[in-house]
Tab-separated table of C-alpha atoms in Angstrom:
chain	number	residue	atom	x	y	z
X	1	PHE	CA	150.495	103.674	89.581
X	2	LEU	CA	148.869	100.279	90.185
X	3	THR	CA	150.817	97.413	91.456
X	4	ARG	CA	150.686	94.338	89.329
X	5	SER	CA	148.211	92.563	91.710
X	6	GLN	CA	145.985	95.643	91.575
X	7	GLU	CA	145.954	95.587	87.858
X	8	GLU	CA	145.192	91.852	87.828
X	9	LEU	CA	142.292	92.539	90.393
X	10	GLN	CA	140.911	95.330	88.263
X	11	ARG	CA	141.112	93.222	84.967
X	12	GLY	CA	139.192	90.395	86.948
X	13	LEU	CA	136.350	92.988	87.871
X	14	SER	CA	135.924	94.256	84.190
X	15	PRO	CA	133.014	92.428	82.471
X	16	LEU	CA	134.953	93.013	79.197
X	17	PRO	CA	137.780	90.673	78.130
X	18	PRO	CA	141.307	92.461	78.054
X	19	GLY	CA	141.867	94.348	74.942
X	20	SER	CA	138.118	94.761	74.183
X	21	THR	CA	138.171	98.551	74.781
X	22	ASN	CA	140.765	98.816	71.919
X	23	LEU	CA	138.596	96.625	69.892
X	24	GLU	CA	135.523	98.643	70.523
X	25	SER	CA	137.467	101.825	69.545
X	26	TYR	CA	138.726	100.170	66.476
X	27	GLN	CA	135.191	99.063	65.505
X	28	ALA	CA	133.861	102.624	66.089
X	29	SER	CA	136.619	103.996	63.806
X	30	LEU	CA	135.802	101.497	61.110
X	31	GLU	CA	132.087	102.421	61.202
X	32	GLU	CA	133.024	106.120	60.914
X	33	VAL	CA	135.311	105.439	57.858
X	34	LEU	CA	132.602	103.189	56.256
X	35	THR	CA	129.982	105.977	56.695
X	36	TRP	CA	132.192	108.436	55.101
X	37	LEU	CA	133.089	106.149	52.212
X	38	LEU	CA	129.411	105.527	51.510
X	39	SER	CA	128.544	109.216	51.705
X	40	THR	CA	131.424	110.188	49.389
X	41	GLU	CA	130.414	107.461	46.920
X	42	ASP	CA	126.922	108.760	46.907
X	43	GLY	CA	128.408	112.221	46.259
X	44	LEU	CA	130.424	110.989	43.376
X	45	HIS	CA	127.497	109.256	41.659
X	46	ALA	CA	125.516	112.439	41.936
X	47	GLN	CA	128.058	114.526	40.004
X	48	PRO	CA	127.293	115.421	36.561
X	49	PRO	CA	129.524	114.028	33.821
X	50	ILE	CA	132.728	115.972	33.032
X	51	SER	CA	132.298	117.917	29.859
X	52	SER	CA	134.691	117.491	26.828
X	53	HIS	CA	134.816	121.323	26.324
X	54	VAL	CA	137.682	123.135	28.120
X	55	GLU	CA	135.849	126.148	29.066
X	56	GLU	CA	132.901	124.066	30.609
X	57	VAL	CA	135.523	121.845	32.435
X	58	LYS	CA	137.046	125.067	34.015
X	59	GLU	CA	133.528	126.064	35.062
X	60	GLN	CA	132.832	122.687	36.521
X	61	PHE	CA	136.051	122.749	38.278
X	62	HIS	CA	135.451	126.238	39.756
X	63	THR	CA	131.966	125.064	40.884
X	64	HIS	CA	133.446	122.009	42.545
X	65	GLU	CA	136.272	123.991	44.203
X	66	VAL	CA	133.749	126.544	45.691
X	67	GLY	CA	131.630	123.661	47.062
X	68	ALA	CA	134.620	121.720	48.503
X	69	VAL	CA	135.759	124.930	50.503
X	70	GLY	CA	132.359	125.271	52.060
X	71	THR	CA	132.534	121.640	53.429
X	72	GLU	CA	135.825	121.824	55.259
């Protein structure tokens, strides 16, 4: 464990302000989520419209279910 003076010295040697590592990690996480959201939105827009016929809806659901299992 570092003593308080060693911690202060290490903080003084860092070119980054205190807490910036957490900020960078948060920023990276936000960018990952944004990328996922945009990709998912594109996928939703590419989906065909849902049919009004029950049998067609069942087939669409089955097709979607099979595709979703392959992406996990």
